[in-house]
Amino acid sequence: MTAPLKHSDPVNVGVALGDRAYDIVIGRGVLASLGERVAALRPGVRTAIVTDRTVAKHWLEPTEASLAAAGIPTSRIVVQEGEISKTYAGLEKVSEALIAAKIERNDLVVALGGGVVGDLAGFAAAIVRRGVDFVQVPTSLLAQVDSSVGGKTGINSPQGKNLLGAFHQPVLVIADTAVLDTLSPRQFRAGYAEVAKYGVLGDEAFFTWLEKNHLEILKGGSAREHAIATSCRAKAGIVSRDERETGERALLNLGHTFGHALEAATGFSDRLFHGEGVAIGMTLAAQFSAKLGMIGDADAARVERHLIEAGLPTRLQDIAGFAQEGLADADALMTLMAQDKKVQRGRLTFILLEAVGRAVIAKDVEPAPVRDFLKDKLAQKA
């Protein structure tokens, strides 16, 4: 554990990928340095900013101003906010706009937004002209600690979350913690689920620190930068060792097998934000681990208690419209989980816990115990 950062001290976290290595720059106000950093990285570059309507109101003009101050010409592509843009239609819109803007292979796409924009813009960059480099400028907590780092890009299929995509690493990540001030409390809490995930899956000391400091993180104190930097270091280390998720990187999916199924069941709508699905999924993964005798009930309760204290949902019954659209049907949820990217030859893979701070990859999980477990959870009273 490092000492908490001061607001005035930006920090660089390196993602070690050989000649494709890049920096994650974390700090309050670092967005203003975007143009200078891009100019140093790619002299003579042209850029296209992909963002959504909500982010554009707050951060599009400052981003353009930073690039303009460095003499970098840019164009803008604005999409609808939310998962509705992470579709075939959304991908077509962004890809065609990049081509129309004459973005070439030696230019850069700038993904200015949360996880949806980062995934969508990154995937479009991966396929336009068979690959254009891009910069991540994440504007949500979830994107700053998770989706902007590691090169996973993609869109949703009607059959499941993130089923179409490509590994395409950014060349730079600018995580300005000041932009988080414009998030709603619900959006910020949803991102916090991914911060807690890093402690639960691999760093019990960090999880203990979060239990003591989560209120300062939520309020925007210096603990916020420390939490983001610690999360990014954890993910950068895993990505550098297993870029394409052939082993260890799968641990980062803790809570996602359950969570993605719940997102699909709610139609990828604002009834359940991604981080909220992860919080419920992480709780279910801990409880299922306890049911299998891998951890004690007290450990599972500890995970759930912290997420509740952070203001996150932890039960299926916490989802708006519970009992609608397959949410209260264990078989329907099992069908959605069968589309999870970690499924191999039809067999489920879960990320489970041997302790708080020690996750493991559990392959070939039999469906019957999972179905019974879900039925028990669905039978609980709201």
Short mmCIF file of C-alpha atoms in Angstrom, two decimals:
data_model
loop_
_atom_site.label_atom_id
_atom_site.label_comp_id
_atom_site.label_asym_id
_atom_site.label_seq_id
_atom_site.Cartn_x
_atom_site.Cartn_y
_atom_site.Cartn_z
CA MET A 1 0.00 0.00 0.00
CA THR A 2 1.25 3.48 -0.85
CA ALA A 3 0.55 6.65 1.10
CA PRO A 4 -2.62 8.39 -0.10
CA LEU A 5 -1.93 10.90 -2.85
CA LYS A 6 -2.43 14.61 -2.54
CA HIS A 7 -4.75 16.28 -5.04
CA SER A 8 -1.75 18.18 -6.45
CA ASP A 9 0.30 15.11 -7.25
CA PRO A 10 -0.59 13.39 -10.54
CA VAL A 11 0.68 9.84 -10.75
CA ASN A 12 1.66 7.70 -13.72
CA VAL A 13 0.86 4.01 -13.71
CA GLY A 14 2.59 2.08 -16.48
CA VAL A 15 1.03 -0.80 -18.39
CA ALA A 16 4.02 -2.95 -19.37
CA LEU A 17 3.32 -4.40 -22.81
CA GLY A 18 6.69 -4.10 -24.51
CA ASP A 19 6.59 -1.78 -27.51
CA ARG A 20 2.86 -1.24 -26.87
CA ALA A 21 3.36 -0.04 -23.28
CA TYR A 22 1.42 3.05 -22.20
CA ASP A 23 0.83 5.29 -19.22
CA ILE A 24 -2.27 5.89 -17.13
CA VAL A 25 -2.03 9.48 -15.89
CA ILE A 26 -4.14 10.00 -12.75
CA GLY A 27 -4.79 13.29 -10.99
CA ARG A 28 -7.01 16.27 -10.52
CA GLY A 29 -6.91 18.60 -13.54
CA VAL A 30 -4.78 16.38 -15.80
CA LEU A 31 -7.27 16.72 -18.68
CA ALA A 32 -5.67 20.09 -19.42
CA SER A 33 -2.42 18.29 -20.26
CA LEU A 34 -4.04 16.05 -22.91
CA GLY A 35 -2.95 18.14 -25.91
CA GLU A 36 0.62 18.47 -24.71
CA ARG A 37 0.89 14.75 -24.04
CA VAL A 38 -0.66 13.75 -27.38
CA ALA A 39 1.63 16.16 -29.26
CA ALA A 40 4.69 14.66 -27.57
CA LEU A 41 3.46 11.14 -28.26
CA ARG A 42 2.43 11.71 -31.90
CA PRO A 43 3.81 14.88 -33.52
CA GLY A 44 1.64 16.09 -36.41
CA VAL A 45 -1.34 13.92 -35.42
CA ARG A 46 -5.01 14.64 -36.14
CA THR A 47 -7.71 13.48 -33.73
CA ALA A 48 -11.41 12.70 -33.57
CA ILE A 49 -13.17 12.86 -30.22
CA VAL A 50 -15.93 10.33 -29.59
CA THR A 51 -18.18 11.25 -26.67
CA ASP A 52 -21.82 11.15 -25.58
CA ARG A 53 -24.30 13.98 -25.18
CA THR A 54 -24.09 14.17 -21.40
CA VAL A 55 -20.29 14.18 -21.22
CA ALA A 56 -20.15 16.65 -24.11
CA LYS A 57 -22.01 19.26 -22.05
CA HIS A 58 -19.27 19.26 -19.43
CA TRP A 59 -16.00 18.13 -20.98
CA LEU A 60 -16.02 18.30 -24.79
CA GLU A 61 -14.99 21.95 -25.05
CA PRO A 62 -12.18 21.68 -22.45
CA THR A 63 -10.87 18.62 -24.31
CA GLU A 64 -10.98 20.39 -27.65
CA ALA A 65 -9.30 23.44 -26.10
CA SER A 66 -6.43 21.35 -24.75
CA LEU A 67 -5.85 19.77 -28.15
CA ALA A 68 -6.17 23.11 -29.97
CA ALA A 69 -3.63 24.73 -27.62
CA ALA A 70 -1.15 22.08 -28.73
CA GLY A 71 -1.92 22.75 -32.40
CA ILE A 72 -3.80 19.47 -32.89
CA PRO A 73 -6.76 19.58 -35.29
CA THR A 74 -9.77 17.60 -34.15
CA SER A 75 -13.35 16.69 -35.02
CA ARG A 76 -16.19 15.56 -32.79
CA ILE A 77 -18.54 12.56 -32.88
CA VAL A 78 -21.37 12.65 -30.32
CA VAL A 79 -23.49 9.58 -29.59
CA GLN A 80 -26.47 8.91 -27.39
CA GLU A 81 -25.60 8.14 -23.79
CA GLY A 82 -26.02 4.64 -22.38
CA GLU A 83 -25.81 1.06 -23.55
CA ILE A 84 -28.15 1.83 -26.46
CA SER A 85 -25.06 3.12 -28.30
CA LYS A 86 -23.07 -0.09 -27.74
CA THR A 87 -24.86 -1.77 -30.65
CA TYR A 88 -24.30 -2.60 -34.30
CA ALA A 89 -26.02 0.68 -35.17
CA GLY A 90 -23.83 2.65 -32.78
CA LEU A 91 -20.69 1.03 -34.14
CA GLU A 92 -21.75 1.87 -37.69
CA LYS A 93 -22.39 5.50 -36.79
CA VAL A 94 -18.99 5.99 -35.14
CA SER A 95 -17.03 4.03 -37.75
CA GLU A 96 -18.58 5.91 -40.67
CA ALA A 97 -18.02 9.22 -38.92
CA LEU A 98 -14.32 8.40 -38.39
CA ILE A 99 -13.96 7.55 -42.07
CA ALA A 100 -15.80 10.73 -43.07
CA ALA A 101 -13.46 12.74 -40.82
CA LYS A 102 -10.54 11.25 -42.78
CA ILE A 103 -8.96 9.75 -39.69
CA GLU A 104 -5.97 7.80 -40.95
CA ARG A 105 -3.83 5.05 -39.45
CA ASN A 106 -1.30 7.52 -38.03
CA ASP A 107 -4.04 9.61 -36.38
CA LEU A 108 -5.75 9.12 -33.03
CA VAL A 109 -9.28 8.52 -31.81
CA VAL A 110 -9.99 10.09 -28.41
CA ALA A 111 -12.59 8.23 -26.35
CA LEU A 112 -14.04 10.86 -24.00
CA GLY A 113 -16.61 9.24 -21.75
CA GLY A 114 -17.50 6.33 -19.55
CA GLY A 115 -17.28 2.64 -20.24
CA VAL A 116 -19.80 2.68 -23.08
CA VAL A 117 -17.95 5.36 -25.03
CA GLY A 118 -14.57 3.77 -24.35
CA ASP A 119 -15.71 0.33 -25.49
CA LEU A 120 -17.50 1.68 -28.57
CA ALA A 121 -14.83 4.16 -29.68
CA GLY A 122 -12.07 1.63 -29.02
CA PHE A 123 -13.79 -1.04 -31.11
CA ALA A 124 -14.39 1.40 -33.95
CA ALA A 125 -10.71 2.40 -33.78
CA ALA A 126 -9.73 -1.27 -33.90
CA ILE A 127 -11.58 -1.92 -37.15
CA VAL A 128 -11.48 1.36 -39.10
CA ARG A 129 -8.71 1.09 -41.71
CA ARG A 130 -7.81 -2.19 -39.97
CA GLY A 131 -6.68 -0.35 -36.88
CA VAL A 132 -6.24 3.23 -35.69
CA ASP A 133 -4.64 4.02 -32.34
CA PHE A 134 -6.72 5.66 -29.63
CA VAL A 135 -6.52 7.50 -26.32
CA GLN A 136 -8.83 6.83 -23.40
CA VAL A 137 -10.10 9.83 -21.42
CA PRO A 138 -12.44 8.09 -18.96
CA THR A 139 -15.05 10.30 -17.29
CA SER A 140 -16.65 7.81 -14.90
CA LEU A 141 -15.11 6.09 -11.90
CA LEU A 142 -15.87 2.69 -13.42
CA ALA A 143 -14.06 3.60 -16.62
CA GLN A 144 -11.09 5.10 -14.78
CA VAL A 145 -10.42 1.99 -12.71
CA ASP A 146 -11.52 -0.71 -15.12
CA SER A 147 -12.76 -0.39 -18.68
CA SER A 148 -10.27 2.23 -19.91
CA VAL A 149 -7.30 0.03 -19.00
CA GLY A 150 -6.38 -3.22 -20.72
CA GLY A 151 -7.59 -2.89 -24.29
CA LYS A 152 -10.95 -4.67 -24.13
CA THR A 153 -13.27 -2.99 -26.62
CA GLY A 154 -16.61 -4.05 -27.99
CA ILE A 155 -20.37 -3.82 -28.31
CA ASN A 156 -23.30 -5.82 -27.03
CA SER A 157 -25.24 -8.43 -28.93
CA PRO A 158 -28.98 -8.79 -28.34
CA GLN A 159 -27.94 -12.19 -26.96
CA GLY A 160 -25.48 -10.92 -24.38
CA LYS A 161 -23.04 -8.35 -23.06
CA ASN A 162 -19.79 -7.58 -24.92
CA LEU A 163 -20.07 -10.56 -27.25
CA LEU A 164 -18.52 -8.64 -30.16
CA GLY A 165 -15.21 -6.87 -29.80
CA ALA A 166 -11.45 -6.85 -30.08
CA PHE A 167 -8.38 -6.48 -27.89
CA HIS A 168 -7.06 -3.05 -28.88
CA GLN A 169 -4.81 -1.28 -26.37
CA PRO A 170 -4.92 2.50 -26.01
CA VAL A 171 -1.69 4.46 -26.36
CA LEU A 172 -2.49 6.70 -23.37
CA VAL A 173 -5.07 6.97 -20.59
CA ILE A 174 -5.85 10.33 -18.97
CA ALA A 175 -7.85 9.82 -15.76
CA ASP A 176 -8.78 13.27 -14.46
CA THR A 177 -10.41 12.81 -11.06
CA ALA A 178 -11.99 16.28 -11.26
CA VAL A 179 -14.40 15.08 -13.95
CA LEU A 180 -15.93 12.69 -11.42
CA ASP A 181 -17.42 15.68 -9.61
CA THR A 182 -20.13 15.88 -12.29
CA LEU A 183 -21.31 12.30 -11.77
CA SER A 184 -24.55 11.57 -9.96
CA PRO A 185 -24.13 9.76 -6.62
CA ARG A 186 -25.63 6.64 -8.17
CA GLN A 187 -23.19 6.66 -11.07
CA PHE A 188 -20.23 7.14 -8.74
CA ARG A 189 -21.34 4.34 -6.41
CA ALA A 190 -21.75 2.02 -9.40
CA GLY A 191 -18.12 2.65 -10.31
CA TYR A 192 -17.05 2.02 -6.73
CA ALA A 193 -18.11 -1.61 -7.12
CA GLU A 194 -15.14 -2.12 -9.47
CA VAL A 195 -12.80 -0.51 -6.93
CA ALA A 196 -14.01 -2.88 -4.21
CA LYS A 197 -13.58 -5.76 -6.65
CA TYR A 198 -9.80 -5.33 -6.71
CA GLY A 199 -9.64 -5.75 -2.96
CA VAL A 200 -11.97 -8.74 -2.92
CA LEU A 201 -10.18 -10.62 -5.69
CA GLY A 202 -6.54 -10.06 -4.81
CA ASP A 203 -5.68 -7.58 -2.06
CA GLU A 204 -7.22 -8.05 1.37
CA ALA A 205 -5.17 -5.15 2.79
CA PHE A 206 -6.67 -2.82 0.18
CA PHE A 207 -10.16 -4.12 0.98
CA THR A 208 -9.57 -3.40 4.67
CA TRP A 209 -8.42 0.12 3.74
CA LEU A 210 -11.57 0.59 1.66
CA GLU A 211 -13.73 -0.48 4.60
CA LYS A 212 -12.18 2.36 6.62
CA ASN A 213 -11.97 5.02 3.90
CA HIS A 214 -14.88 4.52 1.50
CA LEU A 215 -16.74 7.57 2.77
CA GLU A 216 -13.79 9.83 1.95
CA ILE A 217 -13.61 8.25 -1.52
CA LEU A 218 -17.29 8.97 -2.06
CA LYS A 219 -16.90 12.56 -0.81
CA GLY A 220 -13.94 13.26 -3.10
CA GLY A 221 -11.08 13.48 -0.64
CA SER A 222 -7.48 12.52 -1.38
CA ALA A 223 -8.44 8.90 -0.74
CA ARG A 224 -10.20 8.99 -4.12
CA GLU A 225 -6.95 9.35 -6.07
CA HIS A 226 -5.31 6.69 -3.93
CA ALA A 227 -8.13 4.23 -4.58
CA ILE A 228 -8.04 4.88 -8.33
CA ALA A 229 -4.25 4.56 -8.54
CA THR A 230 -4.24 1.35 -6.49
CA SER A 231 -6.98 -0.14 -8.67
CA CYS A 232 -5.14 0.82 -11.86
CA ARG A 233 -1.87 -0.68 -10.60
CA ALA A 234 -3.69 -3.93 -9.85
CA LYS A 235 -5.27 -4.10 -13.28
CA ALA A 236 -2.10 -2.98 -15.10
CA GLY A 237 -0.15 -5.78 -13.43
CA ILE A 238 -2.66 -8.42 -14.43
CA VAL A 239 -2.98 -7.11 -18.01
CA SER A 240 0.79 -7.03 -18.47
CA ARG A 241 0.98 -10.70 -17.46
CA ASP A 242 -2.10 -11.93 -19.33
CA GLU A 243 -3.18 -9.44 -21.99
CA ARG A 244 -5.67 -11.68 -23.82
CA GLU A 245 -7.28 -13.36 -20.83
CA THR A 246 -5.89 -16.85 -21.27
CA GLY A 247 -5.47 -17.25 -17.52
CA GLU A 248 -5.09 -14.79 -14.65
CA ARG A 249 -6.96 -11.90 -16.30
CA ALA A 250 -10.20 -13.85 -16.00
CA LEU A 251 -10.07 -13.04 -12.27
CA LEU A 252 -11.07 -9.48 -13.17
CA ASN A 253 -14.48 -10.90 -14.09
CA LEU A 254 -15.36 -11.49 -10.44
CA GLY A 255 -19.10 -10.84 -10.19
CA HIS A 256 -19.51 -10.44 -13.93
CA THR A 257 -21.00 -13.82 -14.84
CA PHE A 258 -24.01 -13.14 -12.62
CA GLY A 259 -23.89 -9.39 -13.28
CA HIS A 260 -23.88 -9.55 -17.08
CA ALA A 261 -26.85 -11.93 -17.02
CA LEU A 262 -28.75 -9.46 -14.85
CA GLU A 263 -27.88 -6.59 -17.20
CA ALA A 264 -29.19 -8.60 -20.13
CA ALA A 265 -32.35 -9.49 -18.22
CA THR A 266 -33.02 -5.79 -17.61
CA GLY A 267 -32.43 -4.94 -21.27
CA PHE A 268 -29.11 -3.13 -20.69
CA SER A 269 -31.17 -0.25 -19.30
CA ASP A 270 -30.73 2.24 -16.47
CA ARG A 271 -32.73 -0.08 -14.27
CA LEU A 272 -29.36 -1.65 -13.50
CA PHE A 273 -26.03 0.07 -14.11
CA HIS A 274 -23.07 -2.16 -14.93
CA GLY A 275 -21.38 -1.52 -11.59
CA GLU A 276 -24.60 -2.30 -9.76
CA GLY A 277 -24.80 -5.61 -11.60
CA VAL A 278 -21.19 -6.29 -10.59
CA ALA A 279 -22.01 -5.51 -6.94
CA ILE A 280 -24.90 -7.97 -6.92
CA GLY A 281 -22.81 -10.48 -8.89
CA MET A 282 -19.87 -10.16 -6.53
CA THR A 283 -22.15 -10.75 -3.55
CA LEU A 284 -23.67 -13.79 -5.24
CA ALA A 285 -20.19 -15.13 -6.11
CA ALA A 286 -19.13 -14.78 -2.47
CA GLN A 287 -22.29 -16.46 -1.24
CA PHE A 288 -21.99 -19.26 -3.81
CA SER A 289 -18.38 -19.77 -2.69
CA ALA A 290 -19.65 -20.13 0.86
CA LYS A 291 -22.32 -22.57 -0.27
CA LEU A 292 -19.59 -24.69 -1.85
CA GLY A 293 -17.56 -24.56 1.37
CA MET A 294 -14.74 -22.53 -0.16
CA ILE A 295 -15.09 -19.63 2.30
CA GLY A 296 -16.96 -19.10 5.52
CA ASP A 297 -20.31 -17.35 5.78
CA ALA A 298 -18.59 -14.54 7.69
CA ASP A 299 -16.35 -13.76 4.70
CA ALA A 300 -19.33 -13.66 2.35
CA ALA A 301 -21.19 -11.43 4.79
CA ARG A 302 -18.15 -9.12 4.99
CA VAL A 303 -18.18 -8.55 1.23
CA GLU A 304 -21.91 -7.87 1.19
CA ARG A 305 -21.76 -5.58 4.23
CA HIS A 306 -19.14 -3.34 2.67
CA LEU A 307 -21.04 -3.01 -0.59
CA ILE A 308 -24.20 -2.11 1.32
CA GLU A 309 -22.26 0.50 3.34
CA ALA A 310 -21.09 1.98 0.03
CA GLY A 311 -24.73 2.32 -1.06
CA LEU A 312 -24.74 -0.50 -3.61
CA PRO A 313 -27.40 -3.15 -4.30
CA THR A 314 -26.46 -6.68 -3.26
CA ARG A 315 -29.65 -8.70 -3.73
CA LEU A 316 -31.69 -9.65 -6.77
CA GLN A 317 -34.66 -8.05 -5.06
CA ASP A 318 -32.83 -4.69 -5.08
CA ILE A 319 -33.22 -4.42 -8.86
CA ALA A 320 -35.95 -2.11 -10.10
CA GLY A 321 -38.81 -4.14 -11.54
CA PHE A 322 -37.73 -7.37 -9.87
CA ALA A 323 -39.98 -10.27 -11.01
CA GLN A 324 -40.17 -8.78 -14.51
CA GLU A 325 -38.43 -9.82 -17.72
CA GLY A 326 -36.98 -13.09 -16.47
CA LEU A 327 -35.33 -11.69 -13.34
CA ALA A 328 -37.33 -13.99 -11.09
CA ASP A 329 -36.79 -17.06 -13.29
CA ALA A 330 -33.69 -19.11 -12.48
CA ASP A 331 -33.84 -20.97 -15.79
CA ALA A 332 -33.98 -17.69 -17.74
CA LEU A 333 -30.95 -16.38 -15.85
CA MET A 334 -29.11 -19.65 -16.50
CA THR A 335 -29.80 -19.27 -20.21
CA LEU A 336 -28.31 -15.78 -20.15
CA MET A 337 -25.26 -16.97 -18.21
CA ALA A 338 -24.70 -19.65 -20.84
CA GLN A 339 -23.80 -16.79 -23.23
CA ASP A 340 -21.02 -15.57 -20.94
CA LYS A 341 -17.69 -15.14 -22.74
CA LYS A 342 -15.98 -17.48 -20.25
CA VAL A 343 -18.20 -20.42 -21.19
CA GLN A 344 -16.10 -23.20 -22.76
CA ARG A 345 -17.85 -25.94 -24.72
CA GLY A 346 -21.06 -25.15 -22.89
CA ARG A 347 -19.55 -25.43 -19.39
CA LEU A 348 -19.81 -22.50 -16.99
CA THR A 349 -16.73 -20.81 -15.57
CA PHE A 350 -17.07 -18.75 -12.40
CA ILE A 351 -14.67 -16.55 -10.47
CA LEU A 352 -15.06 -17.68 -6.85
CA LEU A 353 -13.36 -16.91 -3.54
CA GLU A 354 -11.06 -18.89 -1.29
CA ALA A 355 -10.80 -15.86 1.00
CA VAL A 356 -11.44 -12.14 0.91
CA GLY A 357 -8.46 -11.10 -1.19
CA ARG A 358 -7.99 -14.42 -2.96
CA ALA A 359 -10.12 -15.28 -6.00
CA VAL A 360 -9.80 -18.38 -8.14
CA ILE A 361 -11.01 -19.47 -11.56
CA ALA A 362 -13.52 -22.32 -11.20
CA LYS A 363 -14.02 -24.15 -14.49
CA ASP A 364 -16.64 -26.74 -15.40
CA VAL A 365 -19.08 -25.64 -12.71
CA GLU A 366 -22.08 -27.93 -12.80
CA PRO A 367 -25.25 -26.02 -13.68
CA ALA A 368 -27.53 -27.79 -11.19
CA PRO A 369 -25.97 -26.28 -8.03
CA VAL A 370 -25.98 -22.84 -9.65
CA ARG A 371 -29.65 -23.18 -10.58
CA ASP A 372 -30.55 -24.32 -7.05
CA PHE A 373 -28.55 -21.46 -5.57
CA LEU A 374 -30.36 -18.92 -7.76
CA LYS A 375 -33.74 -20.40 -6.86
CA ASP A 376 -32.90 -19.95 -3.17
CA LYS A 377 -31.86 -16.34 -3.73
CA LEU A 378 -34.93 -15.61 -5.85
CA ALA A 379 -37.19 -17.01 -3.13
CA GLN A 380 -35.98 -14.48 -0.58
CA LYS A 381 -38.45 -11.81 0.39
CA ALA A 382 -37.88 -8.30 -0.89
#
